[in-house]
Coordinates of C-alpha atoms and ligand atoms in Angstrom, one line a residue:
M1 CA 26.4 -9.0 23.7
P2 CA 24.0 -9.1 26.7
A3 CA 20.4 -8.8 25.7
R4 CA 19.0 -5.5 26.7
R5 CA 15.5 -6.4 26.2
R6 CA 13.9 -8.9 28.5
P7 CA 12.4 -11.7 26.5
R8 CA 8.7 -11.5 26.7
E9 CA 6.1 -14.2 26.4
Q10 CA 3.1 -12.0 26.7
P11 CA 2.0 -9.6 24.1
R12 CA 3.3 -6.2 25.1
T13 CA 0.3 -4.1 26.1
P14 CA 0.7 -1.1 28.3
R15 CA 0.0 -2.0 31.9
P16 CA -3.0 -0.3 33.4
R17 CA -1.8 2.1 36.1
P18 CA -3.6 3.5 39.0
V19 CA -5.3 6.6 37.9
T20 CA -3.7 9.2 40.1
Q21 CA -4.4 11.9 37.7
S22 CA -6.9 14.6 38.3
A23 CA -10.5 13.7 37.6
S24 CA -10.7 16.3 35.0
Q25 CA -9.1 14.0 32.5
N26 CA -12.4 12.3 31.9
T27 CA -14.1 15.3 30.4
E28 CA -14.1 16.2 26.8
E29 CA -13.3 19.7 27.8
S30 CA -10.0 18.7 29.3
D31 CA -9.3 16.8 26.1
S32 CA -9.2 20.0 24.1
L33 CA -7.8 22.4 26.6
A34 CA -5.5 20.7 29.1
W35 CA -3.6 19.2 26.2
F36 CA -1.9 22.3 25.2
K37 CA 0.3 24.7 27.1
P38 CA -0.3 28.4 26.9
I39 CA 1.9 29.7 24.1
F40 CA 4.1 32.0 26.2
L41 CA 5.5 29.0 28.0
T42 CA 7.0 27.7 24.8
L43 CA 8.2 30.9 23.3
G44 CA 11.9 31.4 23.4
I45 CA 12.8 27.9 24.2
G46 CA 14.2 25.1 22.1
I47 CA 16.8 26.9 20.1
G48 CA 17.4 24.9 17.0
L49 CA 14.0 23.3 17.4
M50 CA 11.2 24.2 15.1
L51 CA 8.1 24.7 17.1
T52 CA 5.2 23.1 15.4
L53 CA 1.9 24.8 15.4
V54 CA -0.7 23.0 17.3
Q55 CA -2.1 20.5 14.9
H56 CA -4.6 18.0 15.9
Y57 CA -6.3 15.3 14.0
K58 CA -9.3 13.4 15.3
L59 CA -10.0 10.1 13.8
D60 CA -13.5 10.2 12.5
S61 CA -15.1 6.9 13.2
S62 CA -18.8 7.4 13.8
S63 CA -18.6 7.4 17.6
G64 CA -14.9 7.0 18.2
D65 CA -15.7 3.6 19.6
V66 CA -13.5 0.7 18.6
A67 CA -16.6 -1.5 18.5
D68 CA -17.9 0.4 15.5
L69 CA -14.8 -0.3 13.4
E70 CA -14.8 -2.7 10.5
W71 CA -12.2 -5.4 10.2
W72 CA -10.2 -3.4 7.6
Q73 CA -9.9 -0.5 10.0
L74 CA -8.4 -2.8 12.7
S75 CA -6.1 -4.9 10.5
V76 CA -2.8 -4.4 8.9
V77 CA -3.0 -5.4 5.2
Y78 CA -0.1 -7.5 4.1
Q79 CA 0.5 -7.7 0.4
I80 CA 1.6 -11.0 -1.0
Y81 CA 3.1 -11.1 -4.5
P82 CA 2.1 -14.7 -5.1
R83 CA 4.9 -15.5 -7.6
S84 CA 7.4 -14.7 -4.8
F85 CA 6.0 -15.8 -1.5
Q86 CA 6.4 -19.6 -1.4
D87 CA 6.7 -22.2 -4.1
S88 CA 5.2 -25.6 -3.2
D89 CA 5.9 -27.6 -6.4
G90 CA 9.5 -26.8 -7.2
D91 CA 8.9 -24.9 -10.4
G92 CA 10.6 -21.8 -9.0
I93 CA 7.4 -19.8 -8.9
G94 CA 5.3 -19.2 -5.8
D95 CA 1.8 -20.6 -5.7
L96 CA -1.4 -21.0 -3.6
K97 CA -0.4 -24.1 -1.8
G98 CA 2.8 -22.2 -0.9
I99 CA 0.8 -19.3 0.5
K100 CA -1.4 -21.7 2.5
S101 CA 1.7 -23.3 4.0
R102 CA 2.9 -19.9 5.2
L103 CA -0.3 -18.8 6.8
G104 CA 1.2 -19.6 10.2
Y105 CA 3.7 -16.9 9.5
I106 CA 0.9 -14.4 8.7
E107 CA -0.7 -15.3 12.0
Y108 CA 2.6 -14.9 13.8
L109 CA 3.0 -11.4 12.3
G110 CA -0.4 -10.5 13.7
V111 CA -1.7 -8.8 10.5
G112 CA -5.4 -9.3 10.0
A113 CA -5.5 -9.5 6.2
I114 CA -3.6 -10.5 3.1
W115 CA -4.0 -9.0 -0.3
L116 CA -2.9 -11.2 -3.2
S117 CA -1.7 -9.7 -6.4
P118 CA -3.5 -11.4 -9.3
I119 CA -3.6 -15.2 -9.5
Y120 CA -6.0 -15.4 -12.4
S121 CA -5.4 -17.2 -15.8
S122 CA -2.8 -15.1 -17.5
P123 CA -0.2 -15.3 -20.3
M124 CA 1.9 -13.3 -17.7
A125 CA 2.9 -10.5 -20.1
D126 CA 2.5 -8.2 -17.0
F127 CA 2.9 -11.0 -14.5
G128 CA -0.8 -11.6 -13.9
Y129 CA -2.1 -8.0 -14.5
D130 CA -3.1 -9.3 -18.0
I131 CA -6.0 -11.6 -17.4
A132 CA -7.2 -14.2 -19.8
D133 CA -10.0 -15.5 -17.6
F134 CA -11.3 -13.4 -14.7
K135 CA -12.9 -16.4 -13.1
D136 CA -10.2 -18.9 -13.1
I137 CA -6.9 -19.5 -11.4
D138 CA -3.7 -19.7 -13.5
P139 CA -2.2 -23.2 -13.4
I140 CA 1.1 -21.7 -12.2
F141 CA -0.6 -20.8 -9.0
G142 CA -2.7 -24.0 -8.7
N143 CA -6.4 -24.5 -9.3
M144 CA -9.7 -23.5 -7.8
E145 CA -9.6 -26.2 -5.2
D146 CA -6.2 -24.8 -4.0
F147 CA -7.7 -21.4 -3.8
Q148 CA -10.7 -22.7 -1.8
N149 CA -8.3 -24.5 0.6
M150 CA -6.2 -21.5 1.0
I151 CA -9.0 -19.1 1.7
E152 CA -10.6 -21.5 4.2
A153 CA -7.4 -22.0 6.0
A154 CA -6.9 -18.2 6.1
H155 CA -10.4 -17.7 7.5
S156 CA -10.0 -20.4 10.1
K157 CA -7.1 -18.3 11.4
G158 CA -9.1 -15.2 11.3
I159 CA -7.2 -13.8 8.3
K160 CA -9.2 -11.9 5.7
V161 CA -8.4 -12.3 2.0
I162 CA -8.3 -9.4 -0.4
M163 CA -8.1 -10.0 -4.1
D164 CA -6.9 -7.9 -7.0
Y165 CA -9.6 -6.8 -9.4
I166 CA -8.4 -5.5 -12.8
P167 CA -11.1 -3.5 -14.5
N168 CA -9.2 -1.4 -17.0
H169 CA -8.0 -4.2 -19.3
S170 CA -7.8 -7.9 -20.1
S171 CA -5.1 -9.9 -21.7
D172 CA -5.0 -9.9 -25.5
K173 CA -5.4 -13.6 -25.1
H174 CA -8.8 -13.2 -23.4
P175 CA -11.5 -14.9 -25.5
W176 CA -13.3 -11.5 -25.6
F177 CA -10.4 -9.9 -27.3
E178 CA -9.7 -12.8 -29.5
A179 CA -13.2 -12.5 -30.8
S180 CA -13.1 -8.7 -30.9
R181 CA -10.1 -8.5 -33.1
Q182 CA -11.4 -10.9 -35.6
S183 CA -14.3 -8.9 -37.0
K184 CA -16.0 -5.6 -36.7
S185 CA -19.4 -7.3 -36.5
T186 CA -18.9 -9.6 -33.4
P187 CA -20.8 -8.5 -30.3
F188 CA -17.4 -8.6 -28.6
R189 CA -16.0 -5.9 -30.9
D190 CA -17.4 -3.2 -28.6
Y191 CA -15.9 -4.8 -25.5
Y192 CA -12.7 -3.0 -26.4
I193 CA -11.9 0.4 -27.9
W194 CA -11.2 0.4 -31.6
H195 CA -10.6 3.3 -34.0
P196 CA -9.6 3.6 -37.7
G197 CA -7.0 6.3 -36.8
K198 CA -6.1 9.3 -38.7
K199 CA -5.6 9.3 -42.5
L200 CA -2.4 11.2 -43.3
S201 CA -2.0 13.2 -46.6
N202 CA 0.4 10.5 -47.9
G203 CA -2.4 8.0 -47.5
K204 CA -0.8 6.3 -44.5
R205 CA -2.6 5.8 -41.3
A206 CA -1.6 7.1 -37.8
P207 CA -3.0 6.6 -34.4
P208 CA -6.1 8.8 -33.7
N209 CA -4.5 10.9 -31.1
N210 CA -1.3 11.4 -29.0
W211 CA -2.3 9.4 -26.0
L212 CA 0.5 7.5 -24.3
S213 CA 0.6 4.2 -22.5
V214 CA 1.6 4.2 -18.8
F215 CA 4.4 1.9 -19.9
G216 CA 5.6 4.4 -22.5
G217 CA 5.0 4.9 -26.2
S218 CA 1.6 5.3 -28.1
A219 CA -1.5 3.9 -26.3
W220 CA -2.7 2.6 -29.7
E221 CA -1.8 -0.6 -31.5
W222 CA -2.6 -1.3 -35.1
H223 CA -4.4 -4.5 -35.8
P224 CA -4.1 -5.6 -39.5
V225 CA -7.1 -8.1 -39.6
T226 CA -9.8 -5.5 -39.2
E227 CA -7.5 -2.6 -40.0
E228 CA -8.1 -0.5 -36.9
Y229 CA -6.2 0.6 -33.9
Y230 CA -7.1 -0.6 -30.4
L231 CA -6.4 1.3 -27.2
H232 CA -4.1 0.0 -24.5
Q233 CA -3.2 2.3 -21.6
F234 CA -0.7 -0.3 -20.4
L235 CA 1.0 -3.0 -22.6
K236 CA -0.3 -3.8 -26.0
E237 CA -1.0 -7.2 -24.5
Q238 CA -3.4 -5.4 -22.2
P239 CA -6.1 -4.0 -24.4
D240 CA -8.4 -1.5 -22.6
L241 CA -11.9 -2.7 -21.9
N242 CA -14.8 -0.6 -23.0
W243 CA -16.9 0.2 -19.9
R244 CA -19.4 2.1 -22.1
N245 CA -20.6 -1.3 -23.3
E246 CA -23.4 -2.6 -21.1
N247 CA -22.7 -6.3 -21.6
L248 CA -19.1 -5.7 -20.6
R249 CA -20.2 -3.9 -17.4
Q250 CA -22.5 -6.8 -16.6
E251 CA -19.7 -9.3 -17.2
M252 CA -17.4 -7.4 -14.9
L253 CA -20.0 -7.1 -12.2
D254 CA -20.4 -10.9 -12.4
V255 CA -16.7 -11.2 -11.8
F256 CA -17.1 -9.5 -8.4
K257 CA -20.1 -11.8 -7.6
F258 CA -18.1 -14.9 -8.6
W259 CA -15.3 -14.1 -6.1
L260 CA -17.7 -12.9 -3.4
D261 CA -19.3 -16.4 -3.6
K262 CA -15.9 -17.9 -3.1
G263 CA -15.7 -16.0 0.2
V264 CA -13.3 -13.2 -0.7
D265 CA -13.4 -10.4 1.9
G266 CA -12.3 -7.4 -0.2
F267 CA -10.9 -6.1 -3.4
R268 CA -7.9 -4.0 -4.4
V269 CA -9.1 -2.3 -7.6
D270 CA -6.2 -1.9 -10.1
A271 CA -5.4 1.2 -12.1
I272 CA -8.9 2.5 -11.6
K273 CA -8.4 6.0 -13.0
H274 CA -7.9 4.6 -16.5
M275 CA -11.3 2.9 -16.8
Y276 CA -13.0 5.5 -19.0
E277 CA -11.6 7.8 -21.6
T278 CA -13.4 10.6 -23.4
E279 CA -15.7 9.6 -26.2
H280 CA -14.1 12.3 -28.3
I281 CA -11.2 10.2 -29.4
E282 CA -9.9 12.9 -31.8
L283 CA -8.8 15.0 -28.8
D284 CA -5.1 15.1 -28.0
E285 CA -3.8 15.5 -24.5
P286 CA -1.8 18.6 -23.7
L287 CA 1.8 18.5 -22.6
S288 CA 2.4 18.3 -18.8
N289 CA 5.7 20.2 -19.0
I290 CA 7.0 18.1 -16.1
P291 CA 10.7 18.6 -16.3
G292 CA 12.8 15.6 -17.2
T293 CA 10.1 13.6 -18.9
T294 CA 10.8 12.4 -22.4
P295 CA 8.0 12.5 -25.1
D296 CA 7.4 8.8 -25.0
Q297 CA 6.9 8.8 -21.3
Y298 CA 3.4 8.8 -19.8
E299 CA 4.2 11.7 -17.4
S300 CA 4.9 14.0 -20.4
L301 CA 1.2 14.5 -21.0
D302 CA -1.5 16.0 -18.8
H303 CA -4.2 13.2 -18.9
I304 CA -7.3 15.3 -19.1
H305 CA -9.1 13.0 -21.5
T306 CA -8.0 9.5 -20.3
A307 CA -8.1 9.6 -16.5
N308 CA -10.6 9.9 -13.6
G309 CA -13.7 10.3 -15.7
P310 CA -17.0 10.8 -13.8
E311 CA -18.3 7.5 -15.1
I312 CA -15.7 5.7 -13.0
H313 CA -17.3 7.0 -9.8
E314 CA -20.7 5.8 -11.0
Q315 CA -19.3 2.3 -11.3
V316 CA -17.6 2.5 -7.9
A317 CA -21.0 3.5 -6.4
L318 CA -22.6 0.5 -8.1
W319 CA -19.9 -1.8 -6.7
R320 CA -20.4 -0.5 -3.3
Q321 CA -24.1 -1.2 -3.7
L322 CA -23.3 -4.8 -4.7
F323 CA -21.1 -5.1 -1.6
D324 CA -23.8 -3.7 0.6
E325 CA -26.2 -6.2 -0.7
H326 CA -23.7 -8.9 -0.1
Q327 CA -23.4 -7.7 3.5
A328 CA -27.1 -7.6 4.0
K329 CA -27.2 -11.3 2.9
T330 CA -24.1 -12.6 4.6
G331 CA -23.2 -10.1 7.3
K332 CA -19.8 -9.7 5.8
Y333 CA -18.3 -6.3 5.2
I334 CA -16.6 -6.2 1.8
Y335 CA -13.6 -3.9 1.7
M336 CA -12.7 -1.9 -1.4
V337 CA -9.4 -0.1 -1.9
V338 CA -8.7 1.5 -5.2
E339 CA -5.3 2.0 -6.8
M340 CA -4.4 5.1 -8.7
Y341 CA -1.4 7.5 -8.8
D342 CA -2.2 11.2 -9.4
N343 CA -0.5 14.5 -8.7
N344 CA -3.8 16.0 -7.9
V345 CA -4.8 14.9 -4.4
T346 CA -8.4 16.0 -4.9
K347 CA -8.9 13.6 -7.7
I348 CA -7.7 10.8 -5.4
M349 CA -10.0 11.9 -2.6
D350 CA -13.0 11.7 -4.9
Y351 CA -12.8 7.9 -4.6
Y352 CA -13.5 8.1 -0.9
N353 CA -16.7 9.9 -1.8
S354 CA -18.0 7.6 -4.5
G355 CA -17.9 4.4 -2.4
A356 CA -14.4 3.1 -2.0
D357 CA -13.3 2.5 1.6
Q358 CA -10.1 4.1 0.6
P359 CA -8.0 5.1 -2.4
F360 CA -4.4 4.0 -1.6
N361 CA -2.4 6.8 -0.1
F362 CA 0.8 6.9 -2.2
G363 CA 1.9 10.1 -0.6
L364 CA 4.8 8.2 1.1
T365 CA 6.0 6.5 -2.1
P366 CA 7.8 8.0 -5.2
P367 CA 7.9 10.2 -7.0
R368 CA 7.7 12.5 -3.9
G369 CA 7.4 10.4 -0.8
L370 CA 9.8 9.1 1.8
S371 CA 13.4 9.2 0.6
N372 CA 16.9 9.5 1.9
N373 CA 16.5 13.3 1.8
C374 CA 13.2 13.5 3.6
G375 CA 13.7 14.4 7.3
G376 CA 11.2 15.2 10.0
L377 CA 9.7 18.3 8.5
C378 CA 9.4 16.7 5.1
V379 CA 7.7 13.6 6.5
K380 CA 5.3 15.7 8.4
G381 CA 4.4 17.5 5.1
L382 CA 3.7 14.2 3.5
V383 CA 1.6 12.9 6.4
N384 CA -0.3 16.2 6.7
D385 CA -1.1 16.4 3.0
W386 CA -3.2 13.3 3.2
L387 CA -4.8 14.0 6.6
T388 CA -5.8 17.5 5.6
A389 CA -7.1 16.5 2.1
M390 CA -9.3 13.7 3.3
P391 CA -13.0 14.2 3.3
K392 CA -14.7 14.3 6.6
G393 CA -15.5 10.9 8.0
A394 CA -12.9 9.2 5.8
W395 CA -10.4 6.7 7.2
P396 CA -6.7 7.3 6.5
N397 CA -4.3 4.7 5.1
W398 CA -0.6 4.5 4.6
V399 CA 1.5 2.7 2.0
V400 CA 5.3 2.6 1.9
G401 CA 5.9 0.1 -0.8
N402 CA 4.4 -2.4 -3.2
H403 CA 5.3 -4.5 -6.2
D404 CA 5.6 -1.4 -8.3
Q405 CA 8.1 0.5 -6.1
K406 CA 11.6 0.1 -4.9
R407 CA 11.9 -1.4 -1.4
I408 CA 12.2 0.8 1.7
S409 CA 15.7 -0.2 2.4
T410 CA 16.9 0.5 -1.1
R411 CA 14.9 3.7 -1.6
I412 CA 15.4 5.3 1.8
G413 CA 18.4 3.5 3.3
P414 CA 19.0 0.2 5.0
G415 CA 19.0 1.9 8.4
F416 CA 15.4 3.1 8.0
T417 CA 13.4 -0.1 7.8
D418 CA 12.3 -0.1 11.4
A419 CA 11.8 3.6 11.5
V420 CA 9.5 3.5 8.5
N421 CA 7.6 0.5 9.9
M422 CA 7.2 2.3 13.2
M423 CA 5.6 5.3 11.5
L424 CA 3.5 3.1 9.1
L425 CA 2.0 1.1 11.9
L426 CA 1.4 3.8 14.5
L427 CA -0.1 6.6 12.4
P428 CA -3.9 6.7 12.5
G429 CA -5.5 4.5 9.8
T430 CA -4.9 1.3 7.9
P431 CA -1.4 0.4 7.0
T432 CA -0.4 -1.8 4.1
T433 CA 2.9 -3.7 4.2
Y434 CA 4.5 -5.3 1.2
Y435 CA 5.9 -8.8 1.9
G436 CA 9.4 -8.8 3.1
E437 CA 9.4 -5.3 4.4
E438 CA 9.0 -6.6 7.9
I439 CA 12.5 -8.2 7.6
G440 CA 14.0 -5.2 5.7
M441 CA 14.4 -7.0 2.4
E442 CA 16.4 -5.1 -0.2
D443 CA 16.0 -4.9 -4.0
I444 CA 17.9 -7.4 -6.1
T445 CA 20.1 -6.2 -8.9
V446 CA 18.9 -7.3 -12.3
A447 CA 21.0 -6.9 -15.5
F448 CA 19.2 -5.7 -18.6
E449 CA 19.6 -9.1 -20.3
D450 CA 17.9 -10.7 -17.4
T451 CA 15.1 -8.2 -17.0
L452 CA 11.6 -9.7 -17.0
D453 CA 9.4 -6.7 -16.3
P454 CA 8.1 -5.3 -19.5
F455 CA 8.1 -1.8 -18.0
G456 CA 11.9 -2.1 -17.7
K457 CA 12.4 -3.8 -21.0
L458 CA 10.5 -1.1 -23.0
F459 CA 12.9 1.6 -21.9
G460 CA 16.0 -0.3 -23.1
P461 CA 19.4 -0.8 -21.5
G462 CA 20.0 2.9 -20.9
R463 CA 16.9 3.6 -18.8
Y464 CA 15.5 0.2 -17.7
M465 CA 16.7 0.7 -14.1
E466 CA 14.4 3.7 -13.7
F467 CA 11.3 1.8 -14.4
C468 CA 12.1 -1.9 -13.9
R469 CA 10.0 -3.5 -11.1
D470 CA 11.8 -6.8 -10.9
P471 CA 14.2 -5.7 -8.1
A472 CA 11.4 -5.4 -5.5
R473 CA 9.8 -8.7 -6.6
S474 CA 12.4 -11.2 -5.6
P475 CA 11.5 -14.3 -3.5
M476 CA 10.7 -14.1 0.1
Q477 CA 13.7 -14.7 2.3
W478 CA 12.6 -17.4 4.7
D479 CA 16.0 -18.9 5.7
D480 CA 19.6 -19.2 4.8
T481 CA 19.4 -22.2 2.5
K482 CA 20.0 -22.1 -1.3
Q483 CA 16.8 -20.6 -2.4
A484 CA 16.0 -19.0 1.0
G485 CA 13.4 -21.6 1.7
F486 CA 11.3 -20.3 -1.0
S487 CA 11.7 -23.1 -3.5
T488 CA 13.5 -26.4 -4.2
A489 CA 14.1 -25.4 -7.8
D490 CA 17.6 -24.8 -9.1
K491 CA 16.5 -21.5 -10.6
T492 CA 13.7 -19.4 -9.3
W493 CA 11.7 -17.0 -11.6
L494 CA 13.7 -14.1 -10.2
P495 CA 16.8 -14.7 -8.2
V496 CA 16.8 -14.8 -4.5
H497 CA 18.7 -11.8 -2.9
P498 CA 22.2 -13.0 -2.0
G499 CA 21.8 -11.3 1.3
H500 CA 19.2 -13.8 2.4
V501 CA 22.0 -15.8 4.0
T502 CA 22.0 -13.3 6.9
R503 CA 18.7 -11.5 6.3
N504 CA 15.8 -14.0 6.6
V505 CA 12.8 -14.8 8.7
K506 CA 14.4 -17.6 10.6
V507 CA 17.3 -15.6 11.8
Q508 CA 15.1 -12.7 12.8
Q509 CA 12.6 -14.9 14.5
N510 CA 15.2 -16.6 16.6
D511 CA 16.8 -13.3 17.7
T512 CA 16.5 -13.6 21.5
S513 CA 17.2 -9.9 22.0
E514 CA 14.0 -9.3 20.2
T515 CA 15.5 -6.3 18.3
S516 CA 15.4 -7.7 14.8
S517 CA 13.3 -5.9 12.2
L518 CA 10.8 -8.8 12.3
Q519 CA 10.5 -8.6 16.1
V520 CA 10.1 -4.8 16.1
Y521 CA 7.5 -5.2 13.4
R522 CA 5.6 -7.8 15.5
H523 CA 5.7 -5.6 18.6
L524 CA 4.4 -2.7 16.6
V525 CA 1.5 -4.8 15.3
K526 CA 0.7 -5.8 18.8
L527 CA 1.0 -2.2 20.1
R528 CA -1.4 -0.9 17.5
K529 CA -4.0 -3.3 18.8
N530 CA -4.4 -0.8 21.7
D531 CA -7.5 1.3 21.3
V532 CA -5.3 4.5 21.4
F533 CA -3.7 3.5 18.1
R534 CA -7.0 2.4 16.6
V535 CA -9.2 5.3 17.4
G536 CA -7.0 7.7 19.4
N537 CA -6.4 11.3 18.4
F538 CA -3.3 12.3 16.7
H539 CA -1.1 15.3 17.4
Y540 CA 2.2 16.3 16.0
A541 CA 4.7 16.8 18.8
V542 CA 8.2 18.1 18.0
V543 CA 9.0 18.2 14.3
T544 CA 12.4 19.3 13.2
E545 CA 14.8 18.9 10.3
T546 CA 15.5 15.4 11.6
I547 CA 12.8 14.4 14.1
F548 CA 9.2 13.5 13.3
S549 CA 7.2 12.9 16.4
F550 CA 3.6 12.6 17.3
V551 CA 1.3 11.7 20.2
R552 CA -1.6 9.3 20.1
H553 CA -4.2 9.7 22.8
I554 CA -7.7 8.8 24.0
E555 CA -9.4 9.5 27.3
N556 CA -8.7 7.3 30.3
Q557 CA -5.9 5.4 28.7
P558 CA -2.2 5.9 28.6
S559 CA -0.9 8.1 25.8
F560 CA 2.0 7.4 23.5
L561 CA 4.7 9.6 22.1
V562 CA 6.3 8.2 19.0
A563 CA 9.5 9.9 17.9
I564 CA 11.6 9.0 14.9
N565 CA 14.8 10.4 13.5
F566 CA 14.4 10.5 9.7
G567 CA 17.4 12.7 9.2
H568 CA 21.1 12.0 9.1
K569 CA 22.4 13.5 12.3
T570 CA 22.0 12.4 15.9
T571 CA 19.5 14.7 17.5
R572 CA 19.0 15.4 21.1
T573 CA 15.4 16.6 21.7
D574 CA 13.5 18.2 24.6
F575 CA 10.0 16.9 24.1
F576 CA 8.9 18.5 27.4
E577 CA 9.6 22.0 26.4
G578 CA 9.9 21.6 22.6
T579 CA 6.2 21.6 21.9
Q580 CA 3.1 23.6 22.7
M581 CA 1.4 20.3 23.6
W582 CA 1.3 19.2 27.2
L583 CA 3.9 16.4 27.7
P584 CA 5.1 15.1 31.0
E585 CA 8.7 15.2 32.2
D586 CA 9.1 11.5 31.8
G587 CA 7.5 8.4 30.5
Q588 CA 8.2 4.8 30.0
I589 CA 9.8 3.3 26.9
V590 CA 7.6 0.6 25.4
L591 CA 9.3 0.0 22.1
T592 CA 12.4 1.0 20.2
T593 CA 13.8 0.3 16.7
G594 CA 16.3 -2.3 17.8
H595 CA 19.2 -1.3 20.1
L596 CA 19.5 2.4 20.4
K597 CA 22.9 3.9 20.5
D598 CA 22.0 5.8 23.7
E599 CA 22.5 3.1 26.3
D600 CA 19.9 4.6 28.6
L601 CA 17.1 4.2 26.1
V602 CA 16.0 0.7 27.0
I603 CA 12.6 -0.8 26.9
D604 CA 10.7 -0.8 30.2
Q605 CA 12.9 2.0 31.5
T606 CA 11.6 5.4 32.6
V607 CA 13.0 8.1 30.4
D608 CA 13.4 11.9 30.8
L609 CA 11.5 13.5 28.0
Q610 CA 13.6 16.6 28.2
N611 CA 16.6 14.8 26.9
I612 CA 16.2 12.1 24.3
S613 CA 19.0 11.4 21.9
L614 CA 18.1 9.6 18.7
E615 CA 20.5 8.6 15.9
S616 CA 19.6 8.6 12.2
G617 CA 16.9 5.9 11.7
E618 CA 16.2 5.4 15.4
G619 CA 12.7 5.5 16.7
I620 CA 11.1 5.2 20.1
V621 CA 7.7 4.8 21.6
I622 CA 7.1 6.2 25.1
E623 CA 4.0 5.7 27.2
F624 CA 2.8 8.3 29.6
W625 CA -0.3 9.5 31.5
R626 CA -1.6 12.9 31.1
K627 CA -1.5 15.1 34.2
Ligands
GLC1 C1 -1.2 -1.4 -11.5 C2 -0.4 -2.6 -11.0 C3 0.8 -2.8 -11.9 C4 0.3 -3.2 -13.2 C5 -0.6 -2.1 -13.8 C6 -1.4 -2.6 -15.0 O1 -0.5 -0.2 -11.5 O2 0.0 -2.3 -9.7 O3 1.7 -3.8 -11.4 O4 1.4 -3.3 -14.1 O5 -1.6 -1.7 -12.8 O6 -2.4 -3.5 -14.6
MG2 MG1 5.1 -23.2 -8.0

């Protein structure tokens, strides 16, 4: 097949064009007025098109100047699940030396930052989210020297390193817990949350309340030595830390300092909303009445006593103070993104206010989120929910997957990888990409007997598939060799996806037509280095049952129309007439999701905006100048 895209050596940046437009484009006034057509022009046209109301979103960086942005506002964050990225010692599990050896790939992708899921000492009950020493590296991943080497190598390539920080719990093998469970009189007793429970009339004991673990079942575990229950909002191997204890708070602050001294650039704070519970342990939580939830399932309760307590925000503010002090000393900005899932968007937004740079935006992930049934209007709803709920001055962010979710290709459909990446990378704000999504990796199939993830195991053979997170954690697919270039081991910790033979980095890198998912991803990353994608305004353009489209624009630079078909039927759209926004009659195609079915939609070609046909999963970026 003849290549339809001219191979390019240079990064694709829009060519500056002679400014033939009217001088009025330089004024702020023109920015707000000339942009939209009088409404009568658009009435009555576009049968079958849903006219979107004029909606406009201005990115609120202090001056709108790229120079004022911090690194995390300019970077894509690339999440590495260390067990699965690259194994260097042949034990079938990824490690730090492995990550270091693949930094060239990170550089090639053009993302500015990596976030590592936990690499700390851990019995691995929850694959590292159960920490036995917050200040040490687990031997599976290497040692402190390997960490130092990795971070130095990353920094020398201009790549920032973000670490996971897990405040809610430790491992039950942490020396603090080992001491805590031995006696009621040790100073470590109060590092965790203990309770004698309820005495029943038959003399037996029961947990003090109905609280549930996120992983299902009671959040209380009986411990026979001191005859009390301890709280665990996740596994029983992950006892909850007691942040009301001053020494504990100090210890955990020291953990931050320890990693800051090692040169870490930011933290992803795990499960933050669970950090504090009410002091009135006797209080039960009410039923959520969410349909379809079973009584042992976390979602069956409304977590009014165990989530998002005000004390958490005080801690976040203190951490921000620590990071500010660090910046005053070193000049380095420390990024803080916090992780929490909540149905109440206001509760999420509160973290922007207390000192986090951002709470992760999980609006695009399950349970709502992007799906096979979420077309243009639905996608717009999801995007808009976040943009309209954000406090003034906050910076948006977008997440489409992580180690807790099914992969894009499995969740939304194999034909949607590039479309989703296009949206992720061109919306205003900071995108986070889960490793492998740039090549469209798919979930592996794991039988119940082979399931490793405790979240899956706890729900048994009947329901494990609903919860099991193993499928999205399979090894990175580097090439078509036996273990996909991930490891020399005969057996890797989770199996490599059999599809790696055709879907892998090597194949996509060598694709001379430059239309592989990997190439599209790289071109998107380059494109978003344009100021217009960094600080430009954002307007929805035509949004229909199938099409989601938007325009990014700043003064004195070319604008871009991004149009994606998230539906299932081919849609022909008139972008010129179909929106109240001013759009030209034609523009120039700068990027597409691979080969588009419509033979005329070829990169570098001029395209008639009145007549663009996109098939399901196809997306296009068109550059134009305002009149
Ligand atoms: C977060 C992590 C998840 C982990 C849990 C407990 O949700 O992303 O993987 O199991 O916290 O630490
Ligand atoms: Mg290894």
